[in-house]
Amino acid sequence: MESAKQAANYVSETVQGAISGASKETNKEVAKDSNANVGTRLSAAKDAVGDKMDQSGHNAKADAHKEIAKN
C-alpha cells in the first residue's frame, strides 16, 4: 500500500515539475520579447526564476518518492 502511495506521489510531483518547466519556458520567452514593456519583461524574468525553483523542488521530491517506492 505504501509503495502505491509513493508511486502516486511520484507521478504527481513529476507532472507538477513538468508544468513548472513549461511555465518557466513561457516566462523566459516573454522576458526576451522586445515588443513587451519593461515591467512585463521584468515580471516574467522573476516568474521564470521562481518556476525554475519550483521545477527543481518537484523533481527532487519525485526522485525521493521513486526511491521510497522501490523499497
PQR file of N, CA, C, O and H, with PARSE charges and radii, in Angstrom:
ATOM      1  N   MET A   1       0.823  -1.191   0.000 -0.4000 1.5000
ATOM      2  CA  MET A   1       0.000   0.000   0.000 -0.0000 2.0000
ATOM      3  C   MET A   1       0.870   1.259   0.000  0.5500 1.7000
ATOM      4  O   MET A   1       0.607   2.200  -0.749 -0.5500 1.4000
ATOM      5  N   GLU A   2       1.898   1.272   0.837 -0.4000 1.5000
ATOM      6  CA  GLU A   2       2.790   2.435   0.901 -0.0000 2.0000
ATOM      7  C   GLU A   2       3.494   2.654  -0.429  0.5500 1.7000
ATOM      8  O   GLU A   2       3.716   3.790  -0.847 -0.5500 1.4000
ATOM      9  H   GLU A   2       2.112   0.507   1.445  0.4000 1.0000
ATOM     10  N   SER A   3       3.841   1.560  -1.087 -0.4000 1.5000
ATOM     11  CA  SER A   3       4.507   1.650  -2.387 -0.0000 2.0000
ATOM     12  C   SER A   3       3.601   2.319  -3.421  0.5500 1.7000
ATOM     13  O   SER A   3       4.061   3.133  -4.221 -0.5500 1.4000
ATOM     14  H   SER A   3       3.661   0.637  -0.748  0.4000 1.0000
ATOM     15  N   ALA A   4       2.320   1.973  -3.401 -0.4000 1.5000
ATOM     16  CA  ALA A   4       1.373   2.573  -4.337 -0.0000 2.0000
ATOM     17  C   ALA A   4       1.210   4.064  -4.058  0.5500 1.7000
ATOM     18  O   ALA A   4       1.108   4.869  -4.984 -0.5500 1.4000
ATOM     19  H   ALA A   4       1.946   1.311  -2.751  0.4000 1.0000
ATOM     20  N   LYS A   5       1.188   4.422  -2.785 -0.4000 1.5000
ATOM     21  CA  LYS A   5       1.072   5.839  -2.403 -0.0000 2.0000
ATOM     22  C   LYS A   5       2.298   6.611  -2.896  0.5500 1.7000
ATOM     23  O   LYS A   5       2.169   7.712  -3.433 -0.5500 1.4000
ATOM     24  H   LYS A   5       1.271   3.768  -2.034  0.4000 1.0000
ATOM     25  N   GLN A   6       3.472   6.038  -2.714 -0.4000 1.5000
ATOM     26  CA  GLN A   6       4.701   6.699  -3.153 -0.0000 2.0000
ATOM     27  C   GLN A   6       4.740   6.813  -4.679  0.5500 1.7000
ATOM     28  O   GLN A   6       5.221   7.809  -5.220 -0.5500 1.4000
ATOM     29  H   GLN A   6       3.577   5.144  -2.279  0.4000 1.0000
ATOM     30  N   ALA A   7       4.236   5.797  -5.363 -0.4000 1.5000
ATOM     31  CA  ALA A   7       4.189   5.837  -6.834 -0.0000 2.0000
ATOM     32  C   ALA A   7       3.252   6.955  -7.294  0.5500 1.7000
ATOM     33  O   ALA A   7       3.562   7.678  -8.241 -0.5500 1.4000
ATOM     34  H   ALA A   7       3.845   4.988  -4.924  0.4000 1.0000
ATOM     35  N   ALA A   8       2.109   7.094  -6.622 -0.4000 1.5000
ATOM     36  CA  ALA A   8       1.171   8.171  -6.970 -0.0000 2.0000
ATOM     37  C   ALA A   8       1.794   9.534  -6.693  0.5500 1.7000
ATOM     38  O   ALA A   8       1.629  10.466  -7.481 -0.5500 1.4000
ATOM     39  H   ALA A   8       1.857   6.506  -5.853  0.4000 1.0000
ATOM     40  N   ASN A   9       2.501   9.651  -5.588 -0.4000 1.5000
ATOM     41  CA  ASN A   9       3.179  10.912  -5.270 -0.0000 2.0000
ATOM     42  C   ASN A   9       4.261  11.222  -6.300  0.5500 1.7000
ATOM     43  O   ASN A   9       4.456  12.378  -6.677 -0.5500 1.4000
ATOM     44  H   ASN A   9       2.635   8.895  -4.948  0.4000 1.0000
ATOM     45  N   TYR A  10       4.957  10.190  -6.749 -0.4000 1.5000
ATOM     46  CA  TYR A  10       5.979  10.363  -7.788 -0.0000 2.0000
ATOM     47  C   TYR A  10       5.358  10.932  -9.061  0.5500 1.7000
ATOM     48  O   TYR A  10       5.881  11.879  -9.649 -0.5500 1.4000
ATOM     49  H   TYR A  10       4.798   9.251  -6.442  0.4000 1.0000
ATOM     50  N   VAL A  11       4.243  10.349  -9.476 -0.4000 1.5000
ATOM     51  CA  VAL A  11       3.570  10.816 -10.698 -0.0000 2.0000
ATOM     52  C   VAL A  11       3.116  12.262 -10.524  0.5500 1.7000
ATOM     53  O   VAL A  11       3.302  13.091 -11.415 -0.5500 1.4000
ATOM     54  H   VAL A  11       3.818   9.580  -8.999  0.4000 1.0000
ATOM     55  N   SER A  12       2.525  12.557  -9.379 -0.4000 1.5000
ATOM     56  CA  SER A  12       2.041  13.916  -9.110 -0.0000 2.0000
ATOM     57  C   SER A  12       3.174  14.932  -9.152  0.5500 1.7000
ATOM     58  O   SER A  12       3.040  15.980  -9.784 -0.5500 1.4000
ATOM     59  H   SER A  12       2.374  11.884  -8.655  0.4000 1.0000
ATOM     60  N   GLU A  13       4.278  14.638  -8.495 -0.4000 1.5000
ATOM     61  CA  GLU A  13       5.416  15.558  -8.475 -0.0000 2.0000
ATOM     62  C   GLU A  13       6.038  15.698  -9.859  0.5500 1.7000
ATOM     63  O   GLU A  13       6.486  16.782 -10.233 -0.5500 1.4000
ATOM     64  H   GLU A  13       4.387  13.787  -7.983  0.4000 1.0000
ATOM     65  N   THR A  14       6.066  14.609 -10.617 -0.4000 1.5000
ATOM     66  CA  THR A  14       6.607  14.659 -11.971 -0.0000 2.0000
ATOM     67  C   THR A  14       5.764  15.575 -12.859  0.5500 1.7000
ATOM     68  O   THR A  14       6.299  16.368 -13.634 -0.5500 1.4000
ATOM     69  H   THR A  14       5.702  13.729 -10.312  0.4000 1.0000
ATOM     70  N   VAL A  15       4.444  15.455 -12.737 -0.4000 1.5000
ATOM     71  CA  VAL A  15       3.546  16.306 -13.523 -0.0000 2.0000
ATOM     72  C   VAL A  15       3.711  17.768 -13.110  0.5500 1.7000
ATOM     73  O   VAL A  15       3.795  18.651 -13.963 -0.5500 1.4000
ATOM     74  H   VAL A  15       4.009  14.810 -12.108  0.4000 1.0000
ATOM     75  N   GLN A  16       3.756  18.020 -11.807 -0.4000 1.5000
ATOM     76  CA  GLN A  16       3.920  19.391 -11.332 -0.0000 2.0000
ATOM     77  C   GLN A  16       5.256  19.976 -11.788  0.5500 1.7000
ATOM     78  O   GLN A  16       5.340  21.159 -12.117 -0.5500 1.4000
ATOM     79  H   GLN A  16       3.688  17.302 -11.114  0.4000 1.0000
ATOM     80  N   GLY A  17       6.297  19.147 -11.808 -0.4000 1.5000
ATOM     81  CA  GLY A  17       7.596  19.604 -12.308 -0.0000 2.0000
ATOM     82  C   GLY A  17       7.540  19.960 -13.777  0.5500 1.7000
ATOM     83  O   GLY A  17       8.146  20.941 -14.207 -0.5500 1.4000
ATOM     84  H   GLY A  17       6.230  18.185 -11.541  0.4000 1.0000
ATOM     85  N   ALA A  18       6.811  19.165 -14.552 -0.4000 1.5000
ATOM     86  CA  ALA A  18       6.674  19.445 -15.983 -0.0000 2.0000
ATOM     87  C   ALA A  18       5.896  20.741 -16.223  0.5500 1.7000
ATOM     88  O   ALA A  18       6.230  21.519 -17.116 -0.5500 1.4000
ATOM     89  H   ALA A  18       6.319  18.368 -14.203  0.4000 1.0000
ATOM     90  N   ILE A  19       4.864  20.960 -15.421 -0.4000 1.5000
ATOM     91  CA  ILE A  19       4.078  22.188 -15.541 -0.0000 2.0000
ATOM     92  C   ILE A  19       4.942  23.396 -15.207  0.5500 1.7000
ATOM     93  O   ILE A  19       4.903  24.407 -15.908 -0.5500 1.4000
ATOM     94  H   ILE A  19       4.593  20.327 -14.695  0.4000 1.0000
ATOM     95  N   SER A  20       5.719  23.290 -14.138 -0.4000 1.5000
ATOM     96  CA  SER A  20       6.613  24.390 -13.770 -0.0000 2.0000
ATOM     97  C   SER A  20       7.645  24.650 -14.860  0.5500 1.7000
ATOM     98  O   SER A  20       7.986  25.800 -15.138 -0.5500 1.4000
ATOM     99  H   SER A  20       5.751  22.468 -13.569  0.4000 1.0000
ATOM    100  N   GLY A  21       8.140  23.582 -15.475 -0.4000 1.5000
ATOM    101  CA  GLY A  21       9.105  23.730 -16.566 -0.0000 2.0000
ATOM    102  C   GLY A  21       8.504  24.436 -17.770  0.5500 1.7000
ATOM    103  O   GLY A  21       9.153  25.281 -18.387 -0.5500 1.4000
ATOM    104  H   GLY A  21       7.863  22.648 -15.249  0.4000 1.0000
ATOM    105  N   ALA A  22       7.274  24.093 -18.104 -0.4000 1.5000
ATOM    106  CA  ALA A  22       6.602  24.746 -19.232 -0.0000 2.0000
ATOM    107  C   ALA A  22       6.358  26.218 -18.927  0.5500 1.7000
ATOM    108  O   ALA A  22       6.542  27.076 -19.791 -0.5500 1.4000
ATOM    109  H   ALA A  22       6.748  23.406 -17.603  0.4000 1.0000
ATOM    110  N   SER A  23       5.946  26.505 -17.708 -0.4000 1.5000
ATOM    111  CA  SER A  23       5.718  27.895 -17.302 -0.0000 2.0000
ATOM    112  C   SER A  23       7.016  28.688 -17.352  0.5500 1.7000
ATOM    113  O   SER A  23       7.037  29.842 -17.782 -0.5500 1.4000
ATOM    114  H   SER A  23       5.796  25.809 -17.006  0.4000 1.0000
ATOM    115  N   LYS A  24       8.100  28.056 -16.906 -0.4000 1.5000
ATOM    116  CA  LYS A  24       9.414  28.706 -16.938 -0.0000 2.0000
ATOM    117  C   LYS A  24       9.787  29.094 -18.361  0.5500 1.7000
ATOM    118  O   LYS A  24      10.236  30.213 -18.611 -0.5500 1.4000
ATOM    119  H   LYS A  24       8.083  27.120 -16.556  0.4000 1.0000
ATOM    120  N   GLU A  25       9.600  28.162 -19.293 -0.4000 1.5000
ATOM    121  CA  GLU A  25       9.948  28.432 -20.688 -0.0000 2.0000
ATOM    122  C   GLU A  25       9.095  29.554 -21.270  0.5500 1.7000
ATOM    123  O   GLU A  25       9.594  30.405 -22.006 -0.5500 1.4000
ATOM    124  H   GLU A  25       9.236  27.254 -19.090  0.4000 1.0000
ATOM    125  N   THR A  26       7.814  29.551 -20.938 -0.4000 1.5000
ATOM    126  CA  THR A  26       6.920  30.621 -21.413 -0.0000 2.0000
ATOM    127  C   THR A  26       7.376  31.966 -20.867  0.5500 1.7000
ATOM    128  O   THR A  26       7.448  32.949 -21.604 -0.5500 1.4000
ATOM    129  H   THR A  26       7.409  28.860 -20.340  0.4000 1.0000
ATOM    130  N   ASN A  27       7.681  32.007 -19.579 -0.4000 1.5000
ATOM    131  CA  ASN A  27       8.129  33.258 -18.968 -0.0000 2.0000
ATOM    132  C   ASN A  27       9.463  33.719 -19.539  0.5500 1.7000
ATOM    133  O   ASN A  27       9.685  34.920 -19.692 -0.5500 1.4000
ATOM    134  H   ASN A  27       7.622  31.208 -18.980  0.4000 1.0000
ATOM    135  N   LYS A  28      10.348  32.789 -19.856 -0.4000 1.5000
ATOM    136  CA  LYS A  28      11.622  33.162 -20.479 -0.0000 2.0000
ATOM    137  C   LYS A  28      11.390  33.830 -21.823  0.5500 1.7000
ATOM    138  O   LYS A  28      12.051  34.813 -22.156 -0.5500 1.4000
ATOM    139  H   LYS A  28      10.167  31.813 -19.732  0.4000 1.0000
ATOM    140  N   GLU A  29      10.447  33.293 -22.598 -0.4000 1.5000
ATOM    141  CA  GLU A  29      10.150  33.877 -23.908 -0.0000 2.0000
ATOM    142  C   GLU A  29       9.560  35.279 -23.762  0.5500 1.7000
ATOM    143  O   GLU A  29       9.904  36.174 -24.534 -0.5500 1.4000
ATOM    144  H   GLU A  29       9.910  32.494 -22.328  0.4000 1.0000
ATOM    145  N   VAL A  30       8.685  35.480 -22.793 -0.4000 1.5000
ATOM    146  CA  VAL A  30       8.113  36.815 -22.553 -0.0000 2.0000
ATOM    147  C   VAL A  30       9.223  37.776 -22.136  0.5500 1.7000
ATOM    148  O   VAL A  30       9.258  38.923 -22.582 -0.5500 1.4000
ATOM    149  H   VAL A  30       8.405  34.753 -22.166  0.4000 1.0000
ATOM    150  N   ALA A  31      10.125  37.306 -21.283 -0.4000 1.5000
ATOM    151  CA  ALA A  31      11.223  38.162 -20.815 -0.0000 2.0000
ATOM    152  C   ALA A  31      12.132  38.593 -21.963  0.5500 1.7000
ATOM    153  O   ALA A  31      12.729  39.668 -21.911 -0.5500 1.4000
ATOM    154  H   ALA A  31      10.096  36.374 -20.921  0.4000 1.0000
ATOM    155  N   LYS A  32      12.239  37.771 -22.984 -0.4000 1.5000
ATOM    156  CA  LYS A  32      13.086  38.083 -24.144 -0.0000 2.0000
ATOM    157  C   LYS A  32      12.376  38.925 -25.196  0.5500 1.7000
ATOM    158  O   LYS A  32      13.021  39.472 -26.090 -0.5500 1.4000
ATOM    159  H   LYS A  32      11.755  36.897 -23.025  0.4000 1.0000
ATOM    160  N   ASP A  33      11.048  39.034 -25.098 -0.4000 1.5000
ATOM    161  CA  ASP A  33      10.239  39.702 -26.124 -0.0000 2.0000
ATOM    162  C   ASP A  33      10.456  41.216 -26.092  0.5500 1.7000
ATOM    163  O   ASP A  33      10.013  41.895 -25.165 -0.5500 1.4000
ATOM    164  H   ASP A  33      10.523  38.590 -24.371  0.4000 1.0000
ATOM    165  N   SER A  34      11.131  41.726 -27.096 -0.4000 1.5000
ATOM    166  CA  SER A  34      11.424  43.164 -27.140 -0.0000 2.0000
ATOM    167  C   SER A  34      10.179  44.003 -27.396  0.5500 1.7000
ATOM    168  O   SER A  34      10.216  45.221 -27.223 -0.5500 1.4000
ATOM    169  H   SER A  34      11.491  41.175 -27.848  0.4000 1.0000
ATOM    170  N   ASN A  35       9.088  43.384 -27.801 -0.4000 1.5000
ATOM    171  CA  ASN A  35       7.838  44.111 -28.015 -0.0000 2.0000
ATOM    172  C   ASN A  35       7.043  44.311 -26.725  0.5500 1.7000
ATOM    173  O   ASN A  35       6.132  45.137 -26.676 -0.5500 1.4000
ATOM    174  H   ASN A  35       9.057  42.394 -27.941  0.4000 1.0000
ATOM    175  N   ALA A  36       7.383  43.563 -25.691 -0.4000 1.5000
ATOM    176  CA  ALA A  36       6.695  43.694 -24.400 -0.0000 2.0000
ATOM    177  C   ALA A  36       7.309  44.860 -23.628  0.5500 1.7000
ATOM    178  O   ALA A  36       8.477  45.201 -23.820 -0.5500 1.4000
ATOM    179  H   ALA A  36       8.123  42.891 -25.730  0.4000 1.0000
ATOM    180  N   ASN A  37       6.497  45.471 -22.745 -0.4000 1.5000
ATOM    181  CA  ASN A  37       7.049  46.592 -21.978 -0.0000 2.0000
ATOM    182  C   ASN A  37       8.012  46.073 -20.905  0.5500 1.7000
ATOM    183  O   ASN A  37       8.003  44.890 -20.565 -0.5500 1.4000
ATOM    184  H   ASN A  37       5.549  45.194 -22.589  0.4000 1.0000
ATOM    185  N   VAL A  38       8.826  46.963 -20.388 -0.4000 1.5000
ATOM    186  CA  VAL A  38       9.888  46.589 -19.452 -0.0000 2.0000
ATOM    187  C   VAL A  38       9.327  45.929 -18.198  0.5500 1.7000
ATOM    188  O   VAL A  38       9.887  44.945 -17.714 -0.5500 1.4000
ATOM    189  H   VAL A  38       8.833  47.924 -20.664  0.4000 1.0000
ATOM    190  N   GLY A  39       8.239  46.454 -17.674 -0.4000 1.5000
ATOM    191  CA  GLY A  39       7.645  45.879 -16.469 -0.0000 2.0000
ATOM    192  C   GLY A  39       7.204  44.447 -16.672  0.5500 1.7000
ATOM    193  O   GLY A  39       7.411  43.590 -15.813 -0.5500 1.4000
ATOM    194  H   GLY A  39       7.784  47.253 -18.067  0.4000 1.0000
ATOM    195  N   THR A  40       6.600  44.197 -17.807 -0.4000 1.5000
ATOM    196  CA  THR A  40       6.150  42.839 -18.130 -0.0000 2.0000
ATOM    197  C   THR A  40       7.336  41.904 -18.263  0.5500 1.7000
ATOM    198  O   THR A  40       7.309  40.771 -17.782 -0.5500 1.4000
ATOM    199  H   THR A  40       6.432  44.893 -18.505  0.4000 1.0000
ATOM    200  N   ARG A  41       8.379  42.391 -18.922 -0.4000 1.5000
ATOM    201  CA  ARG A  41       9.575  41.558 -19.116 -0.0000 2.0000
ATOM    202  C   ARG A  41      10.257  41.237 -17.795  0.5500 1.7000
ATOM    203  O   ARG A  41      10.692  40.107 -17.578 -0.5500 1.4000
ATOM    204  H   ARG A  41       8.401  43.311 -19.312  0.4000 1.0000
ATOM    205  N   LEU A  42      10.352  42.232 -16.906 -0.4000 1.5000
ATOM    206  CA  LEU A  42      10.974  42.001 -15.602 -0.0000 2.0000
ATOM    207  C   LEU A  42      10.150  41.031 -14.762  0.5500 1.7000
ATOM    208  O   LEU A  42      10.697  40.152 -14.096 -0.5500 1.4000
ATOM    209  H   LEU A  42       9.998  43.151 -17.082  0.4000 1.0000
ATOM    210  N   SER A  43       8.847  41.197 -14.800 -0.4000 1.5000
ATOM    211  CA  SER A  43       7.965  40.298 -14.059 -0.0000 2.0000
ATOM    212  C   SER A  43       8.086  38.864 -14.580  0.5500 1.7000
ATOM    213  O   SER A  43       8.122  37.918 -13.794 -0.5500 1.4000
ATOM    214  H   SER A  43       8.403  41.911 -15.342  0.4000 1.0000
ATOM    215  N   ALA A  44       8.147  38.708 -15.881 -0.4000 1.5000
ATOM    216  CA  ALA A  44       8.289  37.385 -16.485 -0.0000 2.0000
ATOM    217  C   ALA A  44       9.630  36.757 -16.111  0.5500 1.7000
ATOM    218  O   ALA A  44       9.703  35.556 -15.852 -0.5500 1.4000
ATOM    219  H   ALA A  44       8.117  39.477 -16.520  0.4000 1.0000
ATOM    220  N   ALA A  45      10.688  37.564 -16.083 -0.4000 1.5000
ATOM    221  CA  ALA A  45      12.010  37.045 -15.698 -0.0000 2.0000
ATOM    222  C   ALA A  45      11.983  36.564 -14.250  0.5500 1.7000
ATOM    223  O   ALA A  45      12.521  35.503 -13.936 -0.5500 1.4000
ATOM    224  H   ALA A  45      10.628  38.540 -16.294  0.4000 1.0000
ATOM    225  N   LYS A  46      11.361  37.338 -13.374 -0.4000 1.5000
ATOM    226  CA  LYS A  46      11.244  36.953 -11.964 -0.0000 2.0000
ATOM    227  C   LYS A  46      10.435  35.659 -11.842  0.5500 1.7000
ATOM    228  O   LYS A  46      10.806  34.753 -11.095 -0.5500 1.4000
ATOM    229  H   LYS A  46      10.923  38.201 -13.629  0.4000 1.0000
ATOM    230  N   ASP A  47       9.341  35.584 -12.574 -0.4000 1.5000
ATOM    231  CA  ASP A  47       8.499  34.386 -12.534 -0.0000 2.0000
ATOM    232  C   ASP A  47       9.238  33.162 -13.076  0.5500 1.7000
ATOM    233  O   ASP A  47       9.045  32.055 -12.575 -0.5500 1.4000
ATOM    234  H   ASP A  47       9.039  36.319 -13.180  0.4000 1.0000
ATOM    235  N   ALA A  48      10.071  33.347 -14.084 -0.4000 1.5000
ATOM    236  CA  ALA A  48      10.846  32.235 -14.641 -0.0000 2.0000
ATOM    237  C   ALA A  48      11.800  31.666 -13.599  0.5500 1.7000
ATOM    238  O   ALA A  48      11.984  30.452 -13.515 -0.5500 1.4000
ATOM    239  H   ALA A  48      10.228  34.247 -14.491  0.4000 1.0000
ATOM    240  N   VAL A  49      12.405  32.547 -12.803 -0.4000 1.5000
ATOM    241  CA  VAL A  49      13.305  32.082 -11.741 -0.0000 2.0000
ATOM    242  C   VAL A  49      12.520  31.282 -10.703  0.5500 1.7000
ATOM    243  O   VAL A  49      12.962  30.221 -10.260 -0.5500 1.4000
ATOM    244  H   VAL A  49      12.255  33.533 -12.871  0.4000 1.0000
ATOM    245  N   GLY A  50      11.352  31.800 -10.321 -0.4000 1.5000
ATOM    246  CA  GLY A  50      10.508  31.079  -9.367 -0.0000 2.0000
ATOM    247  C   GLY A  50      10.051  29.735  -9.909  0.5500 1.7000
ATOM    248  O   GLY A  50      10.021  28.741  -9.184 -0.5500 1.4000
ATOM    249  H   GLY A  50      10.994  32.661 -10.681  0.4000 1.0000
ATOM    250  N   ASP A  51       9.696  29.710 -11.187 -0.4000 1.5000
ATOM    251  CA  ASP A  51       9.274  28.457 -11.813 -0.0000 2.0000
ATOM    252  C   ASP A  51      10.419  27.445 -11.832  0.5500 1.7000
ATOM    253  O   ASP A  51      10.191  26.252 -11.628 -0.5500 1.4000
ATOM    254  H   ASP A  51       9.720  30.517 -11.776  0.4000 1.0000
ATOM    255  N   LYS A  52      11.633  27.904 -12.073 -0.4000 1.5000
ATOM    256  CA  LYS A  52      12.793  27.007 -12.078 -0.0000 2.0000
ATOM    257  C   LYS A  52      13.004  26.408 -10.691  0.5500 1.7000
ATOM    258  O   LYS A  52      13.315  25.224 -10.559 -0.5500 1.4000
ATOM    259  H   LYS A  52      11.818  28.872 -12.239  0.4000 1.0000
ATOM    260  N   MET A  53      12.835  27.223  -9.668 -0.4000 1.5000
ATOM    261  CA  MET A  53      12.975  26.724  -8.300 -0.0000 2.0000
ATOM    262  C   MET A  53      11.881  25.691  -7.996  0.5500 1.7000
ATOM    263  O   MET A  53      12.148  24.651  -7.394 -0.5500 1.4000
ATOM    264  H   MET A  53      12.582  28.185  -9.774  0.4000 1.0000
ATOM    265  N   ASP A  54      10.655  25.993  -8.418 -0.4000 1.5000
ATOM    266  CA  ASP A  54       9.556  25.048  -8.221 -0.0000 2.0000
ATOM    267  C   ASP A  54       9.827  23.737  -8.962  0.5500 1.7000
ATOM    268  O   ASP A  54       9.619  22.650  -8.422 -0.5500 1.4000
ATOM    269  H   ASP A  54      10.438  26.838  -8.907  0.4000 1.0000
ATOM    270  N   GLN A  55      10.290  23.856 -10.197 -0.4000 1.5000
ATOM    271  CA  GLN A  55      10.579  22.678 -11.004 -0.0000 2.0000
ATOM    272  C   GLN A  55      11.639  21.809 -10.324  0.5500 1.7000
ATOM    273  O   GLN A  55      11.490  20.590 -10.247 -0.5500 1.4000
ATOM    274  H   GLN A  55      10.459  24.738 -10.635  0.4000 1.0000
ATOM    275  N   SER A  56      12.685  22.426  -9.843 -0.4000 1.5000
ATOM    276  CA  SER A  56      13.753  21.674  -9.177 -0.0000 2.0000
ATOM    277  C   SER A  56      13.226  20.977  -7.923  0.5500 1.7000
ATOM    278  O   SER A  56      13.566  19.825  -7.654 -0.5500 1.4000
ATOM    279  H   SER A  56      12.807  23.416  -9.906  0.4000 1.0000
ATOM    280  N   GLY A  57      12.397  21.683  -7.163 -0.4000 1.5000
ATOM    281  CA  GLY A  57      11.823  21.097  -5.954 -0.0000 2.0000
ATOM    282  C   GLY A  57      10.926  19.916  -6.263  0.5500 1.7000
ATOM    283  O   GLY A  57      11.007  18.880  -5.603 -0.5500 1.4000
ATOM    284  H   GLY A  57      12.121  22.619  -7.381  0.4000 1.0000
ATOM    285  N   HIS A  58      10.073  20.065  -7.261 -0.4000 1.5000
ATOM    286  CA  HIS A  58       9.176  18.965  -7.632 -0.0000 2.0000
ATOM    287  C   HIS A  58       9.967  17.769  -8.148  0.5500 1.7000
ATOM    288  O   HIS A  58       9.639  16.624  -7.834 -0.5500 1.4000
ATOM    289  H   HIS A  58      10.008  20.907  -7.797  0.4000 1.0000
ATOM    290  N   ASN A  59      10.993  18.026  -8.929 -0.4000 1.5000
ATOM    291  CA  ASN A  59      11.803  16.927  -9.456 -0.0000 2.0000
ATOM    292  C   ASN A  59      12.539  16.194  -8.337  0.5500 1.7000
ATOM    293  O   ASN A  59      12.659  14.970  -8.371 -0.5500 1.4000
ATOM    294  H   ASN A  59      11.259  18.955  -9.184  0.4000 1.0000
ATOM    295  N   ALA A  60      13.030  16.934  -7.353 -0.4000 1.5000
ATOM    296  CA  ALA A  60      13.709  16.310  -6.212 -0.0000 2.0000
ATOM    297  C   ALA A  60      12.730  15.461  -5.405  0.5500 1.7000
ATOM    298  O   ALA A  60      13.059  14.352  -4.985 -0.5500 1.4000
ATOM    299  H   ALA A  60      12.933  17.929  -7.325  0.4000 1.0000
ATOM    300  N   LYS A  61      11.533  15.986  -5.193 -0.4000 1.5000
ATOM    301  CA  LYS A  61      10.520  15.220  -4.459 -0.0000 2.0000
ATOM    302  C   LYS A  61      10.120  13.977  -5.240  0.5500 1.7000
ATOM    303  O   LYS A  61       9.935  12.909  -4.656 -0.5500 1.4000
ATOM    304  H   LYS A  61      11.265  16.887  -5.535  0.4000 1.0000
ATOM    305  N   ALA A  62       9.984  14.108  -6.560 -0.4000 1.5000
ATOM    306  CA  ALA A  62       9.626  12.954  -7.396 -0.0000 2.0000
ATOM    307  C   ALA A  62      10.687  11.867  -7.262  0.5500 1.7000
ATOM    308  O   ALA A  62      10.361  10.688  -7.125 -0.5500 1.4000
ATOM    309  H   ALA A  62      10.135  14.976  -7.035  0.4000 1.0000
ATOM    310  N   ASP A  63      11.945  12.263  -7.300 -0.4000 1.5000
ATOM    311  CA  ASP A  63      13.033  11.290  -7.158 -0.0000 2.0000
ATOM    312  C   ASP A  63      12.980  10.591  -5.804  0.5500 1.7000
ATOM    313  O   ASP A  63      13.205   9.384  -5.712 -0.5500 1.4000
ATOM    314  H   ASP A  63      12.209  13.221  -7.411  0.4000 1.0000
ATOM    315  N   ALA A  64      12.682  11.357  -4.753 -0.4000 1.5000
ATOM    316  CA  ALA A  64      12.597  10.762  -3.418 -0.0000 2.0000
ATOM    317  C   ALA A  64      11.448   9.773  -3.344  0.5500 1.7000
ATOM    318  O   ALA A  64      11.611   8.684  -2.794 -0.5500 1.4000
ATOM    319  H   ALA A  64      12.500  12.337  -4.828  0.4000 1.0000
ATOM    320  N   HIS A  65      10.294  10.126  -3.885 -0.4000 1.5000
ATOM    321  CA  HIS A  65       9.143   9.213  -3.878 -0.0000 2.0000
ATOM    322  C   HIS A  65       9.448   7.952  -4.692  0.5500 1.7000
ATOM    323  O   HIS A  65       9.030   6.853  -4.327 -0.5500 1.4000
ATOM    324  H   HIS A  65      10.161  11.011  -4.332  0.4000 1.0000
ATOM    325  N   LYS A  66      10.163   8.118  -5.772 -0.4000 1.5000
ATOM    326  CA  LYS A  66      10.528   6.966  -6.620 -0.0000 2.0000
ATOM    327  C   LYS A  66      11.420   5.995  -5.845  0.5500 1.7000
ATOM    328  O   LYS A  66      11.225   4.781  -5.894 -0.5500 1.4000
ATOM    329  H   LYS A  66      10.502   9.011  -6.069  0.4000 1.0000
ATOM    330  N   GLU A  67      12.389   6.545  -5.139 -0.4000 1.5000
ATOM    331  CA  GLU A  67      13.299   5.707  -4.358 -0.0000 2.0000
ATOM    332  C   GLU A  67      12.562   4.982  -3.235  0.5500 1.7000
ATOM    333  O   GLU A  67      12.806   3.801  -2.988 -0.5500 1.4000
ATOM    334  H   GLU A  67      12.547   7.532  -5.100  0.4000 1.0000
ATOM    335  N   ILE A  68      11.674   5.679  -2.567 -0.4000 1.5000
ATOM    336  CA  ILE A  68      10.915   5.054  -1.476 -0.0000 2.0000
ATOM    337  C   ILE A  68      10.010   3.970  -2.026  0.5500 1.7000
ATOM    338  O   ILE A  68       9.859   2.921  -1.400 -0.5500 1.4000
ATOM    339  H   ILE A  68      11.476   6.638  -2.768  0.4000 1.0000
ATOM    340  N   ALA A  69       9.405   4.196  -3.181 -0.4000 1.5000
ATOM    341  CA  ALA A  69       8.506   3.207  -3.788 -0.0000 2.0000
ATOM    342  C   ALA A  69       9.257   1.931  -4.181  0.5500 1.7000
ATOM    343  O   ALA A  69       8.677   0.845  -4.184 -0.5500 1.4000
ATOM    344  H   ALA A  69       9.528   5.048  -3.690  0.4000 1.0000
ATOM    345  N   LYS A  70      10.526   2.059  -4.508 -0.4000 1.5000
ATOM    346  CA  LYS A  70      11.322   0.882  -4.899 -0.0000 2.0000
ATOM    347  C   LYS A  70      11.516  -0.079  -3.732  0.5500 1.7000
ATOM    348  O   LYS A  70      11.608  -1.291  -3.928 -0.5500 1.4000
ATOM    349  H   LYS A  70      10.998   2.941  -4.506  0.4000 1.0000
ATOM    350  N   ASN A  71      11.579   0.458  -2.533 -0.4000 1.5000
ATOM    351  CA  ASN A  71      11.894  -0.374  -1.356 -0.0000 2.0000
ATOM    352  C   ASN A  71      10.695  -1.019  -0.747  0.5500 1.7000
ATOM    353  O   ASN A  71      10.818  -1.741   0.242 -0.5500 1.4000
ATOM    354  H   ASN A  71      11.504   1.443  -2.374  0.4000 1.0000
TER
END
